[in-house]
Tab-separated table of N, CA, C and O in Angstrom:
chain	number	residue	atom	x	y	z
H	1	MET	N	-3.270	-103.190	-59.595
H	1	MET	CA	-3.857	-104.532	-58.892
H	1	MET	C	-3.716	-105.380	-57.669
H	1	MET	O	-3.081	-104.867	-57.254
H	2	ASP	N	-4.429	-106.368	-57.699
H	2	ASP	CA	-4.312	-106.428	-56.107
H	2	ASP	C	-3.028	-107.811	-56.180
H	2	ASP	O	-2.488	-108.526	-56.842
H	3	SER	N	-2.706	-107.243	-54.592
H	3	SER	CA	-1.421	-107.896	-54.563
H	3	SER	C	-1.760	-109.519	-54.746
H	3	SER	O	-0.312	-110.235	-55.289
H	4	GLY	N	-2.744	-110.619	-54.653
H	4	GLY	CA	-2.825	-111.926	-55.019
H	4	GLY	C	-2.033	-112.149	-56.179
H	4	GLY	O	-1.865	-113.040	-56.630
H	5	VAL	N	-3.092	-111.594	-57.296
H	5	VAL	CA	-3.206	-111.495	-58.898
H	5	VAL	C	-1.419	-111.401	-59.003
H	5	VAL	O	-0.565	-112.340	-59.540
H	6	ALA	N	-0.032	-110.247	-58.653
H	6	ALA	CA	1.147	-110.176	-58.440
H	6	ALA	C	1.780	-111.103	-57.764
H	6	ALA	O	2.473	-110.897	-59.197
H	7	LEU	N	1.582	-111.959	-56.813
H	7	LEU	CA	1.999	-112.811	-56.216
H	7	LEU	C	2.310	-114.030	-57.706
H	7	LEU	O	2.607	-114.624	-57.417
H	8	LEU	N	0.748	-114.221	-57.476
H	8	LEU	CA	0.477	-115.543	-58.437
H	8	LEU	C	1.397	-115.381	-59.478
H	8	LEU	O	1.948	-116.631	-60.059
H	9	THR	N	1.342	-114.029	-60.457
H	9	THR	CA	1.347	-113.891	-61.230
H	9	THR	C	3.296	-114.219	-61.252
H	9	THR	O	3.697	-114.813	-62.144
H	10	ILE	N	4.319	-113.529	-60.266
H	10	ILE	CA	5.060	-113.645	-60.079
H	10	ILE	C	5.437	-115.651	-59.589
H	10	ILE	O	6.674	-115.584	-60.260
H	11	PHE	N	4.757	-116.338	-59.347
H	11	PHE	CA	4.731	-117.378	-59.353
H	11	PHE	C	4.791	-118.516	-60.348
H	11	PHE	O	5.374	-118.704	-60.339
H	12	VAL	N	3.582	-117.965	-61.203
H	12	VAL	CA	3.809	-118.639	-62.374
H	12	VAL	C	5.810	-118.302	-63.035
H	12	VAL	O	5.393	-119.473	-64.635
H	13	LEU	N	5.157	-117.490	-63.754
H	13	LEU	CA	7.096	-116.500	-63.734
H	13	LEU	C	7.877	-117.296	-63.362
H	13	LEU	O	8.679	-118.202	-64.626
H	14	ALA	N	8.311	-117.656	-62.433
H	14	ALA	CA	8.901	-117.810	-61.892
H	14	ALA	C	9.338	-119.324	-61.932
H	14	ALA	O	10.479	-120.367	-62.047
H	15	VAL	N	7.877	-120.619	-62.347
H	15	VAL	CA	8.174	-120.960	-62.397
H	15	VAL	C	8.366	-122.472	-64.352
H	15	VAL	O	9.225	-122.851	-64.207
H	16	PHE	N	8.048	-121.130	-64.791
H	16	PHE	CA	8.046	-120.864	-65.969
H	16	PHE	C	9.715	-120.966	-66.020
H	16	PHE	O	10.278	-121.998	-66.946
H	17	VAL	N	10.618	-120.344	-65.500
H	17	VAL	CA	11.596	-119.698	-65.996
H	17	VAL	C	12.827	-121.295	-65.270
H	17	VAL	O	13.336	-120.949	-66.244
H	18	GLY	N	11.963	-121.126	-64.206
H	18	GLY	CA	12.354	-122.519	-63.368
H	18	GLY	C	13.106	-123.596	-64.118
H	18	GLY	O	13.616	-124.353	-64.573
H	19	PHE	N	11.446	-124.128	-65.076
H	19	PHE	CA	11.783	-125.348	-66.125
H	19	PHE	C	12.598	-125.286	-67.607
H	19	PHE	O	13.302	-126.030	-67.426
H	20	GLU	N	12.498	-123.767	-67.996
H	20	GLU	CA	13.061	-123.635	-69.324
H	20	GLU	C	14.938	-124.000	-68.298
H	20	GLU	O	15.087	-123.805	-69.803
H	21	VAL	N	15.220	-123.464	-67.606
H	21	VAL	CA	17.159	-123.009	-66.924
H	21	VAL	C	16.885	-124.865	-67.103
H	21	VAL	O	17.915	-125.326	-67.046
H	22	ILE	N	16.543	-125.387	-66.019
H	22	ILE	CA	16.927	-126.681	-65.930
H	22	ILE	C	16.863	-127.431	-66.635
H	22	ILE	O	17.721	-128.156	-66.796
H	23	SER	N	15.552	-127.473	-67.623
H	23	SER	CA	15.337	-128.268	-68.933
H	23	SER	C	16.749	-128.221	-70.103
H	23	SER	O	17.490	-128.673	-71.062
H	24	LYS	N	17.688	-126.779	-69.764
H	24	LYS	CA	18.093	-126.228	-70.945
H	24	LYS	C	19.563	-127.413	-70.928
H	24	LYS	O	20.911	-126.584	-71.186
H	25	VAL	N	20.109	-126.952	-68.966
H	25	VAL	CA	21.516	-127.556	-68.211
H	25	VAL	C	21.428	-128.467	-69.210
H	25	VAL	O	21.003	-130.209	-69.002
H	26	SER	N	23.276	-128.954	-69.102
H	26	SER	CA	23.869	-129.746	-70.014
H	26	SER	C	24.198	-130.916	-68.728
H	26	SER	O	23.660	-130.903	-66.991
H	27	THR	N	23.850	-132.175	-68.902
H	27	THR	CA	24.170	-133.481	-67.589
H	27	THR	C	25.354	-132.990	-67.108
H	27	THR	O	25.097	-133.420	-66.268
H	28	THR	N	26.558	-132.683	-67.650
H	28	THR	CA	27.653	-132.121	-66.589
H	28	THR	C	27.542	-130.747	-66.133
H	28	THR	O	28.287	-131.353	-65.119
H	29	LEU	N	26.484	-130.275	-66.247
H	29	LEU	CA	26.847	-129.133	-65.416
H	29	LEU	C	25.189	-129.069	-64.089
H	29	LEU	O	25.199	-128.694	-63.243
H	30	HIS	N	24.322	-130.520	-64.561
H	30	HIS	CA	23.666	-130.906	-62.859
H	30	HIS	C	24.146	-130.718	-61.275
H	30	HIS	O	23.784	-130.234	-60.657
H	31	THR	N	25.487	-131.280	-61.469
H	31	THR	CA	25.832	-131.251	-60.136
H	31	THR	C	26.374	-130.020	-59.769
H	31	THR	O	25.901	-129.554	-58.581
H	32	PRO	N	27.177	-129.473	-60.165
H	32	PRO	CA	27.364	-127.814	-59.759
H	32	PRO	C	26.263	-127.038	-59.081
H	32	PRO	O	25.900	-126.247	-58.845
H	33	LEU	N	24.850	-127.587	-60.098
H	33	LEU	CA	23.987	-126.299	-60.311
H	33	LEU	C	23.122	-126.888	-58.875
H	33	LEU	O	22.770	-126.360	-58.636
H	34	MET	N	23.515	-128.446	-58.704
H	34	MET	CA	22.427	-129.276	-57.421
H	34	MET	C	22.720	-128.198	-55.875
H	34	MET	O	22.283	-128.493	-55.040
H	35	SER	N	24.455	-128.313	-56.002
H	35	SER	CA	25.222	-128.131	-55.037
H	35	SER	C	24.883	-126.607	-55.063
H	35	SER	O	24.210	-126.510	-53.372
H	36	GLY	N	24.566	-125.406	-55.552
H	36	GLY	CA	24.063	-124.519	-55.866
H	36	GLY	C	22.576	-123.951	-55.492
H	36	GLY	O	22.216	-123.208	-54.264
H	37	ALA	N	22.132	-125.295	-55.783
H	37	ALA	CA	20.878	-124.962	-55.032
H	37	ALA	C	20.504	-125.180	-53.654
H	37	ALA	O	19.649	-124.957	-52.820
H	38	ASN	N	22.002	-125.940	-53.270
H	38	ASN	CA	21.455	-126.294	-51.957
H	38	ASN	C	21.761	-124.925	-51.109
H	38	ASN	O	21.195	-125.280	-49.739
H	39	ALA	N	22.858	-124.877	-51.562
H	39	ALA	CA	23.403	-123.817	-50.649
H	39	ALA	C	22.019	-122.713	-50.512
H	39	ALA	O	22.110	-121.569	-49.486
H	40	ILE	N	21.470	-122.549	-51.906
H	40	ILE	CA	20.374	-121.559	-51.443
H	40	ILE	C	19.412	-122.476	-50.079
H	40	ILE	O	18.998	-121.584	-50.131
H	41	HIS	N	19.273	-123.457	-50.772
H	41	HIS	CA	18.068	-123.839	-49.309
H	41	HIS	C	18.330	-123.928	-48.168
H	41	HIS	O	17.160	-123.405	-46.988
H	42	GLY	N	20.418	-123.851	-47.825
H	42	GLY	CA	20.263	-123.378	-46.780
H	42	GLY	C	20.048	-121.733	-46.397
H	42	GLY	O	19.239	-121.859	-45.002
H	43	VAL	N	19.818	-120.836	-47.009
H	43	VAL	CA	19.539	-119.639	-46.717
H	43	VAL	C	18.130	-120.027	-46.437
H	43	VAL	O	17.248	-118.920	-45.072
H	44	ILE	N	17.058	-120.550	-47.151
H	44	ILE	CA	15.521	-120.280	-47.712
H	44	ILE	C	15.480	-120.952	-45.778
H	44	ILE	O	14.907	-120.531	-44.975
H	45	LEU	N	16.520	-122.216	-44.988
H	45	LEU	CA	15.700	-122.549	-43.704
H	45	LEU	C	16.545	-121.477	-42.993
H	45	LEU	O	15.831	-121.696	-41.957
H	46	VAL	N	17.548	-120.762	-43.087
H	46	VAL	CA	17.669	-119.882	-41.620
H	46	VAL	C	16.569	-119.086	-41.646
H	46	VAL	O	16.218	-118.646	-41.415
H	47	GLY	N	15.814	-118.118	-43.454
H	47	GLY	CA	15.114	-117.773	-43.265
H	47	GLY	C	13.566	-118.107	-42.396
H	47	GLY	O	12.812	-117.418	-41.867
H	48	ALA	N	13.368	-119.518	-42.566
H	48	ALA	CA	12.219	-119.832	-41.931
H	48	ALA	C	12.435	-119.697	-40.475
H	48	ALA	O	11.420	-119.854	-40.276
H	49	ILE	N	13.787	-119.906	-40.237
H	49	ILE	CA	13.805	-120.354	-38.779
H	49	ILE	C	13.565	-118.910	-37.720
H	49	ILE	O	12.639	-118.558	-37.252
H	50	ILE	N	13.533	-117.920	-39.026
H	50	ILE	CA	13.837	-116.800	-38.300
H	50	ILE	C	12.565	-116.000	-38.245
H	50	ILE	O	12.352	-115.247	-37.036
H	51	ILE	N	11.982	-115.969	-39.208
H	51	ILE	CA	10.294	-116.102	-39.166
H	51	ILE	C	9.735	-116.933	-38.217
H	51	ILE	O	8.826	-116.074	-37.916
H	52	THR	N	9.465	-118.121	-38.585
H	52	THR	CA	9.075	-118.919	-37.165
H	52	THR	C	9.870	-118.062	-35.684
H	52	THR	O	8.388	-117.797	-35.317
H	53	GLY	N	10.415	-117.368	-35.482
H	53	GLY	CA	10.893	-117.069	-34.535
H	53	GLY	C	10.199	-116.146	-34.294
H	53	GLY	O	10.056	-115.655	-32.814
H	54	ARG	N	9.483	-115.246	-34.804
H	54	ARG	CA	9.026	-113.880	-34.324
H	54	ARG	C	7.568	-113.929	-34.545
H	54	ARG	O	6.169	-113.244	-34.851
H	55	ALA	N	6.773	-115.515	-35.139
H	55	ALA	CA	5.150	-116.063	-35.054
H	55	ALA	C	4.969	-115.422	-33.488
H	55	ALA	O	5.725	-115.414	-32.678
H	56	GLU	N	3.823	-114.607	-33.937
H	56	GLU	CA	3.309	-114.503	-32.969
H	56	GLU	C	1.721	-114.986	-32.977
H	56	GLU	O	0.624	-115.113	-31.788
H	57	THR	N	0.996	-115.997	-33.946
H	57	THR	CA	-0.152	-116.358	-33.928
H	57	THR	C	-0.350	-118.246	-34.180
H	57	THR	O	1.172	-118.464	-34.260
H	58	GLY	N	-1.011	-119.035	-34.011
H	58	GLY	CA	-0.394	-120.407	-33.587
H	58	GLY	C	-0.176	-120.474	-35.442
H	58	GLY	O	0.516	-121.468	-35.888
H	59	VAL	N	-1.440	-120.108	-36.085
H	59	VAL	CA	-1.272	-120.406	-37.476
H	59	VAL	C	0.159	-120.133	-38.428
H	59	VAL	O	0.893	-120.371	-38.853
H	60	GLU	N	0.673	-118.455	-37.695
H	60	GLU	CA	2.248	-118.502	-38.268
H	60	GLU	C	3.156	-118.843	-38.230
H	60	GLU	O	3.722	-120.052	-38.837
H	61	LEU	N	3.052	-119.717	-36.447
H	61	LEU	CA	3.747	-120.686	-35.976
H	61	LEU	C	3.493	-122.634	-36.609
H	61	LEU	O	4.571	-122.453	-36.954
H	62	GLY	N	2.446	-122.768	-36.764
H	62	GLY	CA	2.344	-124.196	-38.114
H	62	GLY	C	3.092	-123.746	-39.126
H	62	GLY	O	3.737	-124.781	-39.153
H	63	LEU	N	3.243	-122.156	-39.931
H	63	LEU	CA	3.329	-122.935	-41.846
H	63	LEU	C	4.989	-122.490	-41.082
H	63	LEU	O	5.235	-122.975	-41.853
H	64	GLY	N	5.274	-122.093	-40.193
H	64	GLY	CA	7.102	-121.573	-40.145
H	64	GLY	C	7.457	-123.385	-40.210
H	64	GLY	O	8.605	-123.637	-40.908
H	65	LEU	N	6.914	-123.549	-39.062
H	65	LEU	CA	7.806	-124.980	-39.459
H	65	LEU	C	7.053	-125.786	-39.376
H	65	LEU	O	7.947	-127.052	-40.478
H	66	VAL	N	6.136	-126.388	-40.608
H	66	VAL	CA	6.266	-126.458	-42.383
H	66	VAL	C	7.004	-126.210	-42.978
H	66	VAL	O	7.978	-126.723	-43.981
H	67	ALA	N	7.593	-124.818	-43.333
H	67	ALA	CA	8.343	-124.278	-44.378
H	67	ALA	C	9.575	-124.895	-43.651
H	67	ALA	O	10.734	-125.537	-44.608
H	68	ILE	N	9.524	-124.952	-41.732
H	68	ILE	CA	11.336	-125.065	-41.833
H	68	ILE	C	11.955	-126.966	-42.385
H	68	ILE	O	12.454	-127.455	-42.732
H	69	VAL	N	10.395	-127.595	-42.144
H	69	VAL	CA	10.229	-128.945	-42.509
H	69	VAL	C	10.201	-129.573	-43.690
H	69	VAL	O	11.805	-130.213	-43.886
H	70	LEU	N	9.768	-129.081	-44.545
H	70	LEU	CA	10.465	-129.128	-45.676
H	70	LEU	C	11.858	-128.482	-46.332
H	70	LEU	O	11.594	-128.869	-47.078
H	71	ALA	N	11.912	-127.388	-45.914
H	71	ALA	CA	13.343	-126.569	-46.372
H	71	ALA	C	13.964	-127.593	-45.772
H	71	ALA	O	15.457	-127.994	-46.327
H	72	THR	N	14.026	-128.430	-44.481
H	72	THR	CA	15.746	-129.160	-44.185
H	72	THR	C	15.337	-130.690	-45.349
H	72	THR	O	16.434	-130.877	-45.723
H	73	LEU	N	14.239	-130.627	-45.834
H	73	LEU	CA	13.547	-132.013	-46.159
H	73	LEU	C	14.758	-131.660	-47.520
H	73	LEU	O	15.408	-132.616	-48.186
H	74	ASN	N	14.460	-130.255	-48.728
H	74	ASN	CA	14.678	-130.193	-49.731
H	74	ASN	C	16.596	-130.092	-49.416
H	74	ASN	O	16.889	-130.456	-50.672
H	75	MET	N	16.794	-129.460	-48.857
H	75	MET	CA	18.090	-129.407	-48.158
H	75	MET	C	19.399	-130.720	-48.936
H	75	MET	O	20.562	-131.521	-48.953
H	76	VAL	N	18.771	-131.821	-47.588
H	76	VAL	CA	19.018	-132.580	-47.322
H	76	VAL	C	19.329	-133.778	-48.412
H	76	VAL	O	19.888	-134.336	-48.695
H	77	GLY	N	17.518	-133.879	-49.103
H	77	GLY	CA	17.457	-134.408	-50.072
H	77	GLY	C	18.370	-134.131	-51.402
H	77	GLY	O	19.088	-134.867	-52.061
H	78	GLY	N	18.844	-132.880	-51.542
H	78	GLY	CA	20.323	-132.241	-52.662
H	78	GLY	C	21.149	-133.041	-51.962
H	78	GLY	O	21.792	-133.417	-53.442
H	79	PHE	N	22.041	-132.769	-50.972
H	79	PHE	CA	22.467	-133.263	-50.797
H	79	PHE	C	22.945	-134.499	-50.973
H	79	PHE	O	24.069	-134.903	-51.768
H	80	VAL	N	22.235	-135.341	-50.692
H	80	VAL	CA	22.173	-136.933	-50.629
H	80	VAL	C	22.192	-137.269	-52.014
H	80	VAL	O	23.242	-137.854	-53.287
H	81	VAL	N	21.836	-136.311	-53.084
H	81	VAL	CA	21.625	-136.562	-54.408
H	81	VAL	C	22.780	-136.556	-55.050
H	81	VAL	O	23.342	-137.181	-55.979
H	82	THR	N	23.182	-134.929	-54.518
H	82	THR	CA	24.507	-134.292	-55.427
H	82	THR	C	25.216	-135.625	-55.053
H	82	THR	O	26.601	-135.572	-55.860
H	83	ASP	N	25.587	-136.018	-53.957
H	83	ASP	CA	26.531	-136.906	-53.979
H	83	ASP	C	26.580	-138.540	-54.296
H	83	ASP	O	27.962	-139.274	-54.473
H	84	ARG	N	25.460	-138.811	-54.827
H	84	ARG	CA	24.771	-139.688	-55.247
H	84	ARG	C	25.816	-139.763	-56.895
H	84	ARG	O	25.980	-140.418	-57.521
H	85	MET	N	25.473	-138.260	-57.498
H	85	MET	CA	25.909	-137.862	-58.786
H	85	MET	C	27.523	-138.074	-58.359
H	85	MET	O	28.147	-137.982	-59.804
H	86	LEU	N	27.786	-137.713	-57.692
H	86	LEU	CA	29.653	-136.951	-58.036
H	86	LEU	C	30.338	-138.389	-57.682
H	86	LEU	O	31.154	-139.088	-57.816
H	87	GLU	N	29.721	-139.931	-56.997
H	87	GLU	CA	29.595	-141.366	-56.681
H	87	GLU	C	29.758	-141.630	-58.377
H	87	GLU	O	30.844	-142.671	-58.786
H	88	MET	N	29.346	-141.196	-58.970
H	88	MET	CA	28.901	-141.973	-60.983
H	88	MET	C	29.981	-141.006	-61.472
H	88	MET	O	30.198	-141.795	-62.636
H	89	PHE	N	30.855	-140.069	-60.936
H	89	PHE	CA	32.247	-139.445	-61.782
H	89	PHE	C	33.369	-140.258	-61.712
H	89	PHE	O	34.743	-140.717	-61.879
H	90	SER	N	33.317	-141.070	-60.164
H	90	SER	CA	34.044	-141.708	-59.917
H	90	SER	C	34.711	-142.923	-60.401
H	90	SER	O	33.637	-143.657	-60.717
H	91	GLY	N	35.677	-143.702	-60.794
H	91	GLY	CA	36.529	-144.663	-61.620
H	91	GLY	C	35.550	-146.122	-60.943
H	91	GLY	O	35.292	-145.643	-58.742
H	92	ARG	N	35.532	-147.136	-61.102
H	92	ARG	CA	35.302	-148.112	-60.557
H	92	ARG	C	35.986	-148.823	-60.211
H	92	ARG	O	36.922	-149.328	-60.604
H	93	ARG	N	35.997	-149.466	-59.066
H	93	ARG	CA	36.830	-150.273	-58.598
H	93	ARG	C	36.591	-151.634	-58.835
H	93	ARG	O	35.286	-152.432	-58.778
H	94	ARG	N	37.468	-152.546	-59.131
H	94	ARG	CA	37.436	-153.905	-58.780
H	94	ARG	C	36.964	-154.439	-57.585
H	94	ARG	O	37.802	-154.180	-56.415
H	95	PRO	N	36.676	-155.937	-57.281
H	95	PRO	CA	36.926	-156.049	-55.714
H	95	PRO	C	38.179	-156.255	-55.119
H	95	PRO	O	38.610	-156.612	-55.681
H	96	GLY	N	38.575	-156.081	-53.764
H	96	GLY	CA	39.631	-156.608	-53.118
H	96	GLY	C	40.496	-155.354	-53.711
H	96	GLY	O	42.199	-155.268	-52.998
H	97	GLN	N	40.040	-154.444	-54.637
H	97	GLN	CA	41.342	-153.450	-55.307
H	97	GLN	C	41.659	-152.275	-53.966
H	97	GLN	O	40.641	-152.014	-53.490
H	98	VAL	N	42.283	-151.907	-53.140
H	98	VAL	CA	42.970	-150.911	-52.147
H	98	VAL	C	42.936	-149.566	-53.270
H	98	VAL	O	43.307	-149.515	-54.510
H	99	GLU	N	42.231	-148.949	-52.645
H	99	GLU	CA	42.008	-147.266	-53.061
H	99	GLU	C	42.983	-146.448	-52.802
H	99	GLU	O	43.770	-146.430	-51.626
H	100	THR	N	43.539	-146.613	-53.861
H	100	THR	CA	44.851	-145.619	-53.697
H	100	THR	C	45.553	-144.165	-54.686
H	100	THR	O	43.788	-143.729	-54.322
H	101	GLU	N	45.773	-143.166	-54.593
H	101	GLU	CA	45.847	-142.178	-55.122
H	101	GLU	C	45.467	-141.920	-56.455
H	101	GLU	O	44.663	-141.062	-57.315
H	102	GLU	N	46.774	-142.529	-57.333
H	102	GLU	CA	46.062	-143.083	-58.868
H	102	GLU	C	44.614	-143.422	-59.091
H	102	GLU	O	44.076	-143.515	-59.932
H	103	THR	N	44.256	-144.455	-58.164
H	103	THR	CA	43.111	-145.134	-58.439
H	103	THR	C	41.590	-144.261	-58.063
H	103	THR	O	40.352	-144.470	-58.884
H	104	ARG	N	41.942	-142.981	-57.606
H	104	ARG	CA	40.500	-141.967	-56.577
H	104	ARG	C	40.663	-141.512	-59.154
H	104	ARG	O	40.114	-140.434	-58.696
H	105	ARG	N	41.652	-141.095	-59.023
H	105	ARG	CA	42.047	-140.343	-60.912
H	105	ARG	C	41.302	-141.099	-61.449
H	105	ARG	O	40.869	-141.659	-61.737
């Protein structure tokens, strides 16, 4: 089997598995799942930096820089979305209300 066809097959199967996993997760588990995905993107970012550091041609360097930028955007965006989702679980504050230990619960 040609390696390109094998890689395409793996990519398509990964898309189907990812879609099925994400669509079956309940809404209460999305935040922990997003946090785990952010950690994985951190690993991807480190890998992209290491690979780009070993680039020998201009094409490799360009692709590595694109990978670093996209991994950074994805990781930062994931943390922003996770932060917004965690704010949804905190209680609403009335105007002028001072935040205490009891109001945080």
